mmCIF file of C-alpha atoms in Angstrom:
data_model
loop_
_atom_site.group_PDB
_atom_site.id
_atom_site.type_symbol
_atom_site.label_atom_id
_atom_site.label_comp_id
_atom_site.label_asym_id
_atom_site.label_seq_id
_atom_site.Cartn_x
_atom_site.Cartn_y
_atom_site.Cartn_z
ATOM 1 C CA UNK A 1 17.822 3.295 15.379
ATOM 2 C CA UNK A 2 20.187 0.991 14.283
ATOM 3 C CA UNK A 3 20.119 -3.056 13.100
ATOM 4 C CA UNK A 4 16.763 -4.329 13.114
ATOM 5 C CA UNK A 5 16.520 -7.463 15.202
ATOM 6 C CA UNK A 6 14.596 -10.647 15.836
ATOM 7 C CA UNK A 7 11.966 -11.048 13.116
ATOM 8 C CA UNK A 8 14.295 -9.689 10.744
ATOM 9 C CA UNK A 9 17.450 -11.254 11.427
ATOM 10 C CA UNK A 10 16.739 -14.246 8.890
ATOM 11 C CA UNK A 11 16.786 -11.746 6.092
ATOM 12 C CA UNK A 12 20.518 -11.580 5.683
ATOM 13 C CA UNK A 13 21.020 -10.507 2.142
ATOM 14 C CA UNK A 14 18.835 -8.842 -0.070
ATOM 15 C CA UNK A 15 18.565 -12.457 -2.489
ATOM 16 C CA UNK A 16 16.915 -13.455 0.745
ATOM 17 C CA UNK A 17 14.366 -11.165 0.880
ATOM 18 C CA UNK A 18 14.009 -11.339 -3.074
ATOM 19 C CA UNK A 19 13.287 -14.900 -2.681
ATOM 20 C CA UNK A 20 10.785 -14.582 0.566
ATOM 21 C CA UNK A 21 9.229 -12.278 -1.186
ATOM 22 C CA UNK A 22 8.637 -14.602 -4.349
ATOM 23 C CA UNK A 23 7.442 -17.119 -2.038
ATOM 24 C CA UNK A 24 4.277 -14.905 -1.059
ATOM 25 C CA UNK A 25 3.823 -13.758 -4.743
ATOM 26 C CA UNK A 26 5.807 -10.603 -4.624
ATOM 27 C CA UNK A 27 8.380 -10.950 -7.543
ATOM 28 C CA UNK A 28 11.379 -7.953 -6.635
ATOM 29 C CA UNK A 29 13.848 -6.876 -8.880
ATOM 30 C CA UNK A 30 17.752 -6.086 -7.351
ATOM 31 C CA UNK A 31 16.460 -2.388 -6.539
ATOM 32 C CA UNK A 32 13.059 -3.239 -4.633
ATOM 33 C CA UNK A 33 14.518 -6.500 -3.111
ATOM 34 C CA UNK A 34 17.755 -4.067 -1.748
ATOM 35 C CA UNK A 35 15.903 -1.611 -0.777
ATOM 36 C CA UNK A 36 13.477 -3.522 1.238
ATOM 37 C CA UNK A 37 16.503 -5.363 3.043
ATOM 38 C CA UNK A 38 18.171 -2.041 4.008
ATOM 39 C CA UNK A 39 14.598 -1.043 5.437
ATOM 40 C CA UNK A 40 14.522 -4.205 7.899
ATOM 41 C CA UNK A 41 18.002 -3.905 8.643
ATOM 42 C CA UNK A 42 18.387 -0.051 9.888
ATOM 43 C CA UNK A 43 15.171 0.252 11.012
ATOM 44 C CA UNK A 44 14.599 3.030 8.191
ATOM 45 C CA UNK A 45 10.995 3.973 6.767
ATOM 46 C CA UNK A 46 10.930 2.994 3.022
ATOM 47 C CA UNK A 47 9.703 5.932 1.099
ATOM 48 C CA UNK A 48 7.928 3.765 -2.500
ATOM 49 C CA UNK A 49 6.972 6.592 -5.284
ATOM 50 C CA UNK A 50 5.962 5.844 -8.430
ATOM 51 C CA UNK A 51 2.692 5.412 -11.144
ATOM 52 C CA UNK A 52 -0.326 3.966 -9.685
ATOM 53 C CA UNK A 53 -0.272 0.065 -10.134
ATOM 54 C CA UNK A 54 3.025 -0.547 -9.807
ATOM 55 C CA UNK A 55 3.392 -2.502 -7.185
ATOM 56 C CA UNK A 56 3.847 -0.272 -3.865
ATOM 57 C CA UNK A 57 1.102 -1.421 -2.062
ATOM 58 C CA UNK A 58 1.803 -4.643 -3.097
ATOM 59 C CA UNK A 59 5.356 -4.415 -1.905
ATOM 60 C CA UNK A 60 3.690 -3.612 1.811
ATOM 61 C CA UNK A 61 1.415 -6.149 2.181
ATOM 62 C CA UNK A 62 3.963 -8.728 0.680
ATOM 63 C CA UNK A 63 6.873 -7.818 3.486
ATOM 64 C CA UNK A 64 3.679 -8.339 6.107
ATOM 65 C CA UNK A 65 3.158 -11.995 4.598
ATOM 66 C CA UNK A 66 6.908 -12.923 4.463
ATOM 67 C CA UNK A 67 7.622 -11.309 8.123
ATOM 68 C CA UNK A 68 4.311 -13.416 9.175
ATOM 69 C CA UNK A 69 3.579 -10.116 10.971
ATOM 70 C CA UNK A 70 0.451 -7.972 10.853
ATOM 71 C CA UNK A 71 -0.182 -4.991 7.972
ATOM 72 C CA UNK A 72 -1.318 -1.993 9.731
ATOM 73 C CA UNK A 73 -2.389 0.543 6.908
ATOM 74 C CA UNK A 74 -2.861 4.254 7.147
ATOM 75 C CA UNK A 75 -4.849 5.244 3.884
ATOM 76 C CA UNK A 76 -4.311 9.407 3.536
ATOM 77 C CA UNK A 77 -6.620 11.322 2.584
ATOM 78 C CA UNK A 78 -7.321 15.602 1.995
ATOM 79 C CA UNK A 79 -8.012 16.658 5.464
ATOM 80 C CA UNK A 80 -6.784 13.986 7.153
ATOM 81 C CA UNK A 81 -5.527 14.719 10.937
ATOM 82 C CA UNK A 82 -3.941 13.370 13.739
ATOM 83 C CA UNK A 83 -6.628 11.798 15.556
ATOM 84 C CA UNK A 84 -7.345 10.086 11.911
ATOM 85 C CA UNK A 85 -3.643 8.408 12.475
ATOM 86 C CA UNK A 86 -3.113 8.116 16.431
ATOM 87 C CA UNK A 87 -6.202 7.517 18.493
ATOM 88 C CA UNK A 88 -9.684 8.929 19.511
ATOM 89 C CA UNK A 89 -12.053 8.402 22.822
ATOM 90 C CA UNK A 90 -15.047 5.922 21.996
ATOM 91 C CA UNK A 91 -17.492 8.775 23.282
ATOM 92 C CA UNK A 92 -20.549 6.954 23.247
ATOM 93 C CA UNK A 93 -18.999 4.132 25.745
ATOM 94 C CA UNK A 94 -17.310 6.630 28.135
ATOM 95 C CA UNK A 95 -21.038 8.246 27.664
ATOM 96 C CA UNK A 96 -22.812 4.798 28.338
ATOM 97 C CA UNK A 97 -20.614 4.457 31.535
ATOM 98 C CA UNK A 98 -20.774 7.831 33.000
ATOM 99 C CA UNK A 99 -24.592 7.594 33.362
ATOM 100 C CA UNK A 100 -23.503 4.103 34.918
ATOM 101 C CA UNK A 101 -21.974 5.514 37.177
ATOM 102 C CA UNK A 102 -24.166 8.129 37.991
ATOM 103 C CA UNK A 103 -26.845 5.779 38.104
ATOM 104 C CA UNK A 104 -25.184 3.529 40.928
ATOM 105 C CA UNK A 105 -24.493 6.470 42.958
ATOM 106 C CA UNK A 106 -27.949 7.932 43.012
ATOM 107 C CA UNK A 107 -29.029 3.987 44.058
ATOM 108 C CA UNK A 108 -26.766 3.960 46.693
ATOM 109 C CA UNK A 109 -26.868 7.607 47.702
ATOM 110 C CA UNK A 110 -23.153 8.469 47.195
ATOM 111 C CA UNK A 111 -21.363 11.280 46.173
ATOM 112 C CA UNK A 112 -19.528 10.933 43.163
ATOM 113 C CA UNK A 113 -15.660 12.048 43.139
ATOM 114 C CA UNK A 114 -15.748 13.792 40.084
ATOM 115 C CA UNK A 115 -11.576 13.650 39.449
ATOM 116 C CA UNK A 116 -12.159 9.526 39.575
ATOM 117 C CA UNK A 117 -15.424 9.650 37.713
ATOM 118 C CA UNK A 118 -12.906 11.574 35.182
ATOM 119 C CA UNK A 119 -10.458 8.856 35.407
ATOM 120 C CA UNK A 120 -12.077 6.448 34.814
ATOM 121 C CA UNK A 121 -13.380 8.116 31.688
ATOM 122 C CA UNK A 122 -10.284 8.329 30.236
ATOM 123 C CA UNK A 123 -8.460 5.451 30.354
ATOM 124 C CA UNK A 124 -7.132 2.582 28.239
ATOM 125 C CA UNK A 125 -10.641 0.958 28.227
ATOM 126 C CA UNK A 126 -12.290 3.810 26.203
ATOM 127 C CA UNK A 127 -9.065 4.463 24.110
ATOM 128 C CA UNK A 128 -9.823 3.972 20.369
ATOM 129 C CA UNK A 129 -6.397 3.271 18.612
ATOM 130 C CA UNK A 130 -5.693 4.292 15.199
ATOM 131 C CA UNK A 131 -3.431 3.262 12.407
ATOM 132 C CA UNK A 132 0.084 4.838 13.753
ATOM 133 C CA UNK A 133 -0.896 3.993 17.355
ATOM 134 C CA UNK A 134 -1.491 0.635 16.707
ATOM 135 C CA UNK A 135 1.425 -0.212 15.138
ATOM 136 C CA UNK A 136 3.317 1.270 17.876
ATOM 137 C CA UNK A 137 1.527 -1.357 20.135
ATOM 138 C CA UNK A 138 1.863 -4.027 18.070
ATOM 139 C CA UNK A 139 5.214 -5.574 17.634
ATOM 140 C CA UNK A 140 6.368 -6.517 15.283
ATOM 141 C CA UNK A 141 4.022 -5.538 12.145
ATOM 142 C CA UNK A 142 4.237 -3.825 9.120
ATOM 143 C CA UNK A 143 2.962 0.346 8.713
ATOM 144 C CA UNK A 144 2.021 1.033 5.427
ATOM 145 C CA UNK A 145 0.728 5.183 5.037
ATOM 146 C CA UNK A 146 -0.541 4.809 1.827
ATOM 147 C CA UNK A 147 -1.037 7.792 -0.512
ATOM 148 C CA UNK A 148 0.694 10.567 1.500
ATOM 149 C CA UNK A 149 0.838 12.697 -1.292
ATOM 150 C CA UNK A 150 -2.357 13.102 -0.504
ATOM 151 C CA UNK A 151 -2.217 14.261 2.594
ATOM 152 C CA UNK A 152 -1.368 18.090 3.511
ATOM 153 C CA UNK A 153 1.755 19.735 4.994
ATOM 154 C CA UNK A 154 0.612 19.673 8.379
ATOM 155 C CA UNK A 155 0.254 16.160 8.603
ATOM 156 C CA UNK A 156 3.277 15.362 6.848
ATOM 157 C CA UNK A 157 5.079 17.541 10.306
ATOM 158 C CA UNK A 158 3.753 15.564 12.098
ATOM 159 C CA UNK A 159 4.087 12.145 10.480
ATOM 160 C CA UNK A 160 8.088 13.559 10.335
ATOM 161 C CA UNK A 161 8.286 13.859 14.435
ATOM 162 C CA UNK A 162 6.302 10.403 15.323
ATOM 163 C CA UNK A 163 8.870 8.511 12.391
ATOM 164 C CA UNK A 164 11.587 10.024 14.141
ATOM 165 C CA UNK A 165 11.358 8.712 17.761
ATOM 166 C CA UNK A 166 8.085 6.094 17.374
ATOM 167 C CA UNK A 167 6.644 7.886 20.595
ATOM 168 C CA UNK A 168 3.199 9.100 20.963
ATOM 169 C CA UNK A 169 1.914 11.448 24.077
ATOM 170 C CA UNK A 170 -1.474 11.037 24.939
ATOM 171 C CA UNK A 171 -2.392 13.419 27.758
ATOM 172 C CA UNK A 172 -5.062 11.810 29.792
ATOM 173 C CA UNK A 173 -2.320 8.309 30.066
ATOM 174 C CA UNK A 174 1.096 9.463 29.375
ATOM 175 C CA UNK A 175 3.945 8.159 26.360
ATOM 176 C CA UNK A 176 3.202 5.119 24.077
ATOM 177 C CA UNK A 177 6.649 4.279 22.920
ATOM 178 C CA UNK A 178 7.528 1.614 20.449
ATOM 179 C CA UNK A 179 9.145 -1.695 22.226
ATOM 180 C CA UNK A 180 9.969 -2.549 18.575
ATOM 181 C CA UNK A 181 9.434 -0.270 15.389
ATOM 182 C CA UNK A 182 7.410 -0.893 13.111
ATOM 183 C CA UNK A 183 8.401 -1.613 9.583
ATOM 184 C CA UNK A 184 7.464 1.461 7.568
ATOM 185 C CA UNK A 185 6.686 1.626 3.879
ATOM 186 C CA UNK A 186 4.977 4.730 3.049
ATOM 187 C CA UNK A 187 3.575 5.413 -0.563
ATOM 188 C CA UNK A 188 2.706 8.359 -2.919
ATOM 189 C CA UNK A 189 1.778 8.596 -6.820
ATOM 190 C CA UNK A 190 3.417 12.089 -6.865
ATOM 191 C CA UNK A 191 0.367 13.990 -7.730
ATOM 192 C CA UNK A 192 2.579 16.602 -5.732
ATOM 193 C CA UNK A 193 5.744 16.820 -4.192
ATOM 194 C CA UNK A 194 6.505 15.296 -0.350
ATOM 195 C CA UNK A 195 8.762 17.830 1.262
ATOM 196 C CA UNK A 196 12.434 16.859 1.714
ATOM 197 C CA UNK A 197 12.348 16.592 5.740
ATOM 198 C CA UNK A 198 10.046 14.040 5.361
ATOM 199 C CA UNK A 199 12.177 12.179 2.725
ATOM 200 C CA UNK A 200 15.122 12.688 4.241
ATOM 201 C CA UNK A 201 14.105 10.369 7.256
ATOM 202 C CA UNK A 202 13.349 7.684 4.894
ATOM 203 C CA UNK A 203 14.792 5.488 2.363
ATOM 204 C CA UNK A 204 13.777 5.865 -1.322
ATOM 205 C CA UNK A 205 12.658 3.908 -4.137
ATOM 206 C CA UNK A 206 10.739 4.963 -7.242
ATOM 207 C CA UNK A 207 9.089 2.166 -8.756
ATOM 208 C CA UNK A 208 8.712 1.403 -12.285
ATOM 209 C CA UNK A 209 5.920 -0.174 -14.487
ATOM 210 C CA UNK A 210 7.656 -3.742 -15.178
ATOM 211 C CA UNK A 211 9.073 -4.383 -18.983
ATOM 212 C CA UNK A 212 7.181 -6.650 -21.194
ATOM 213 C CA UNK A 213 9.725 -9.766 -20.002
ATOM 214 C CA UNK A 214 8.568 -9.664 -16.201
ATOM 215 C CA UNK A 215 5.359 -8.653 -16.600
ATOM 216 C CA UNK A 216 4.736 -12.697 -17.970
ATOM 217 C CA UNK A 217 6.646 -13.603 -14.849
ATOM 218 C CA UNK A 218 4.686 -11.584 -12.872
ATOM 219 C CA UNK A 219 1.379 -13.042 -14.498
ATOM 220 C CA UNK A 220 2.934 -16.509 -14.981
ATOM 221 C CA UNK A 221 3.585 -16.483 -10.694
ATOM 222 C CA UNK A 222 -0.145 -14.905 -9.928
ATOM 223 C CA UNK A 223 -1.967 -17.024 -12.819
ATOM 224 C CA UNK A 224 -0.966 -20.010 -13.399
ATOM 225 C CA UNK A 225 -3.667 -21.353 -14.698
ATOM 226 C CA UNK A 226 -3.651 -19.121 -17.826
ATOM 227 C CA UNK A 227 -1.870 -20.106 -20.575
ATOM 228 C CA UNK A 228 1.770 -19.131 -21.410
ATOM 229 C CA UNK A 229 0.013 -17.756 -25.360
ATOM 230 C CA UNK A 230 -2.242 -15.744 -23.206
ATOM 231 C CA UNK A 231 0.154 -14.710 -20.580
ATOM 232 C CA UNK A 232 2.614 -12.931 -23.282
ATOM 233 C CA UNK A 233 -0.029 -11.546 -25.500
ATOM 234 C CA UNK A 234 -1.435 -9.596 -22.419
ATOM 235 C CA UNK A 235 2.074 -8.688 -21.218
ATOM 236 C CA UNK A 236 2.812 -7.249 -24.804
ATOM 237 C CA UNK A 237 -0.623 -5.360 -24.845
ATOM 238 C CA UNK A 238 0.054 -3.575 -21.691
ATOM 239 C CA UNK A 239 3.335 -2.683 -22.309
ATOM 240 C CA UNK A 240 2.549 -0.946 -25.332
ATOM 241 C CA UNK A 241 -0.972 0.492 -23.904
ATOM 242 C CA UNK A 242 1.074 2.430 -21.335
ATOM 243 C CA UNK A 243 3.490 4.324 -23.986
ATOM 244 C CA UNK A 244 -0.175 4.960 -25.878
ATOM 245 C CA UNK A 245 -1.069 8.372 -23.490
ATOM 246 C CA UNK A 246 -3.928 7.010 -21.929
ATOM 247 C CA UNK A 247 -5.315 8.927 -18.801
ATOM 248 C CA UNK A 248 -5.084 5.436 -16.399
ATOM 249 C CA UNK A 249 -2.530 2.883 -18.250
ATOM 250 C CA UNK A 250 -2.967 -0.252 -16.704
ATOM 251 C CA UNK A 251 -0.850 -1.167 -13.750
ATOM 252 C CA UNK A 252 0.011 -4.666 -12.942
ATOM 253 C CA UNK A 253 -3.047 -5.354 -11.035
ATOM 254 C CA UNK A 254 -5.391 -4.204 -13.977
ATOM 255 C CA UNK A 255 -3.240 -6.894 -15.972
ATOM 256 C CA UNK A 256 -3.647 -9.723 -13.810
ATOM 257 C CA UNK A 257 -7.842 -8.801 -14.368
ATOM 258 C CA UNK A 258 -7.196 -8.621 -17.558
ATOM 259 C CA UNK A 259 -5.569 -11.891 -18.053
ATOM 260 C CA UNK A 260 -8.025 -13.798 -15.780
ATOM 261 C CA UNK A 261 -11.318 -11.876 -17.232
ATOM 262 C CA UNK A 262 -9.680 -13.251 -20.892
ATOM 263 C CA UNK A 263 -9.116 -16.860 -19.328
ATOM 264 C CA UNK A 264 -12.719 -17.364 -17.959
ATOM 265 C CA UNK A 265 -14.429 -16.122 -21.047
ATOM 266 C CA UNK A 266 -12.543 -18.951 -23.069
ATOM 267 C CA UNK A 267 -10.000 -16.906 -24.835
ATOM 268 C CA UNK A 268 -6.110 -18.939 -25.272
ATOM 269 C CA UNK A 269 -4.553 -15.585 -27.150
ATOM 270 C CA UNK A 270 -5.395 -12.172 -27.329
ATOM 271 C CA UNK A 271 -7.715 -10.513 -30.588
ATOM 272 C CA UNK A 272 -9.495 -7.637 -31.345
ATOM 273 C CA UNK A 273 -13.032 -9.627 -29.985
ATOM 274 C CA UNK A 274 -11.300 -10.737 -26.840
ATOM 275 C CA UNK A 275 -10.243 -7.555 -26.334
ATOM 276 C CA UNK A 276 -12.966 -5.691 -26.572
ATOM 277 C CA UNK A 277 -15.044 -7.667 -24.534
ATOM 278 C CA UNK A 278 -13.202 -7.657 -21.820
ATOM 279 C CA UNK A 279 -11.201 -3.821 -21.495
ATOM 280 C CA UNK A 280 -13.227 -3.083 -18.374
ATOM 281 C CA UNK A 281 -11.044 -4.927 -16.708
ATOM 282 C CA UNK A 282 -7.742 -3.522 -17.955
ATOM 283 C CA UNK A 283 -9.112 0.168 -18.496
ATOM 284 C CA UNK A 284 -11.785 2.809 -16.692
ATOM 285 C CA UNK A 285 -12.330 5.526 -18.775
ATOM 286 C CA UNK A 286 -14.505 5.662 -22.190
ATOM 287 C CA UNK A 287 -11.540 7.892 -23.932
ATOM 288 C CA UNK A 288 -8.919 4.702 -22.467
ATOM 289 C CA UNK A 289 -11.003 2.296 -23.757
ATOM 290 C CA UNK A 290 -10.797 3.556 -27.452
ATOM 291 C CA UNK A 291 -7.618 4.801 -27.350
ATOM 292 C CA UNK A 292 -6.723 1.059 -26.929
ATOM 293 C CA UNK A 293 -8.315 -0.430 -29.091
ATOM 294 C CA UNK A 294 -6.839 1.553 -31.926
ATOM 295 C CA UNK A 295 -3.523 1.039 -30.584
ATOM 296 C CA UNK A 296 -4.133 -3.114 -30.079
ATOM 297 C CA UNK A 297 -5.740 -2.823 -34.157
ATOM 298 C CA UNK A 298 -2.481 -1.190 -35.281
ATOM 299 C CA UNK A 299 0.269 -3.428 -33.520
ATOM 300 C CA UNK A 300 -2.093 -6.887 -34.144
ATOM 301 C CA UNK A 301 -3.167 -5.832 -37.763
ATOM 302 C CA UNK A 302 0.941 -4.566 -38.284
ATOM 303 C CA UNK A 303 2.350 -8.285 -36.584
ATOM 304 C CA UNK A 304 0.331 -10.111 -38.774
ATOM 305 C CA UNK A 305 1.109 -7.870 -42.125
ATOM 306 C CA UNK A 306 4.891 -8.797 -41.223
ATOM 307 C CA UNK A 307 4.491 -12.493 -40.403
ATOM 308 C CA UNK A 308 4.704 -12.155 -36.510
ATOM 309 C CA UNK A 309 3.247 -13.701 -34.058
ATOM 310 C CA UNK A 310 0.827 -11.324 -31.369
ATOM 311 C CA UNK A 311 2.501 -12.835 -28.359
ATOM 312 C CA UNK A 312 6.181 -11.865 -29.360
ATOM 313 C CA UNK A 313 7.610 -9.345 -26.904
ATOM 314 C CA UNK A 314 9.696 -6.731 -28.522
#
């Protein structure tokens, strides 16, 4: 498709978009912040795999705030379809208006022309866009098809041949073609594998939980009314709660909750009390929840057999 212009021709380097993306919250290492710069500058879909809560999502809706352009999201489902993704006829209004119609004629005693009455049905008016259609109208904006994975192979085809030439056919009105593509960042948890055609047409990143150092910066940016104590005693918890084999380790948004749900309640570091009151909003299952806590008793009850602090990242 080539270099993306207009919008994107103030993100000239990927410390640019690094830094835009700080400005709207979104703190990017060198491999997100480069790949989201090669995105906006061929025109490429951004293909973001990884664990659930780190960051993909995110990454999405941040681009849409730096771009100052509108974040058109696709969320997949099983059994989604086409019509789910491109458009649909609002039948109830084409309904409303054919007995409109019918009604003015019978007033006026005319004969209706059934191939206008048809017409008039299907047109623009009565056109219900979707996600994917949408975007293709709207220029410029952000697409984010969020949780292809779980989508089926069928859709994925599809998805392949409308990222490959941003056109859409409706029959009753003709092509929709892009005037400007759409910025596309689709996401999957791999909870199975996304063919290769459909990868192949996009750029990759896999996406990692952050370490232990920016995690803080990441709650530091998003909370910065919490204190720094708090800040790296969370940031140490988490990082060693997801290396504990818990079913849903806490992503980054789970330790933002976590960190705020500890700052309301009072709390200036992070104990076994503070902890326990408030792991519904770091952890969802039962099984997570105790799993935890042993782990957080073992590293607090170890840190302060050796003389160490709770908040020291190692």
């Amino acid at each position: 498709m080539g270099l993306a212009g207009g919008f994107a021709d103030g993100f000239t380097s990927p410390d640019v978009v690094a830094d835009a993306l700080r400005e709207v919250g979104y703190l990017a290492d060198e491999s997100v912040a480069a790949a989201a710069f090669l995105a906006l500058r061929l025109n490429r879909p951004l293909f973001c795999e990884g664990e659930p809560g780190t960051g993909k999502t995110a990454l999405a809706q941040s681009l849409s705030k730096a771009l100052d352009c509108p974040l058109i999201r696709l969320q997949c489902h099983e059994g989604i379809d086409a019509s789910a993704a491109l458009y649909d006829w609002d039948f109830p209004r084409q309904l409303m208006h054919l007995r409109a119609v019918e009604a003015a004629g019978a007033v006026n005693g005319e004969r209706l022309d059934s191939s206008a009455v048809e017409s008039s049905l299907y047109s623009e008016r009565f056109l219900l866009a979707r996600p994917i259609l949408k975007a293709l109208q709207t220029s410029p904006s952000v697409l984010l098809i969020d949780e292809i994975d779980r989508a089926d192979d069928e859709f994925e085809a599809f998805l392949l041949e409308v990222l490959t030439d941003y056109t859409i056919s409706i029959p009753e009105l003709g092509e929709f073609i892009a005037q400007r593509p759409p910025i596309v960042i689709l996401t999957s948890n791999r909870t199975r594998e996304v063919h290769d055609a459909l990868k192949r047409r996009c750029l990759y990143l896999w996406l990692d939980h952050p370490d232990a150092v920016r995690q803080v910066e990441i709650l530091r940016s998003a909370l910065p009314e919490v204190s720094e104590r708090l800040t790296r005693d969370v940031a140490a918890a988490v990082t060693r709660l997801r290396s504990a084999g818990l079913i849903k380790p806490p992503g980054t948004a789970e330790a933002l909750d976590w960190a705020q749900a500890l700052h309301v309640i009072g709390s200036t570091t992070l104990d076994l009390n503070s902890a326990t009151a408030t792991m519904g909003a770091a952890l969802k299952y039962r099984e997570d929840a105790e799993t935890a806590l042993q782990t957080l008793r073992e590293w607090l009850f170890a840190d302060v057999a050796q003389g160490y602090e709770p908040s020291a990242i190692s």
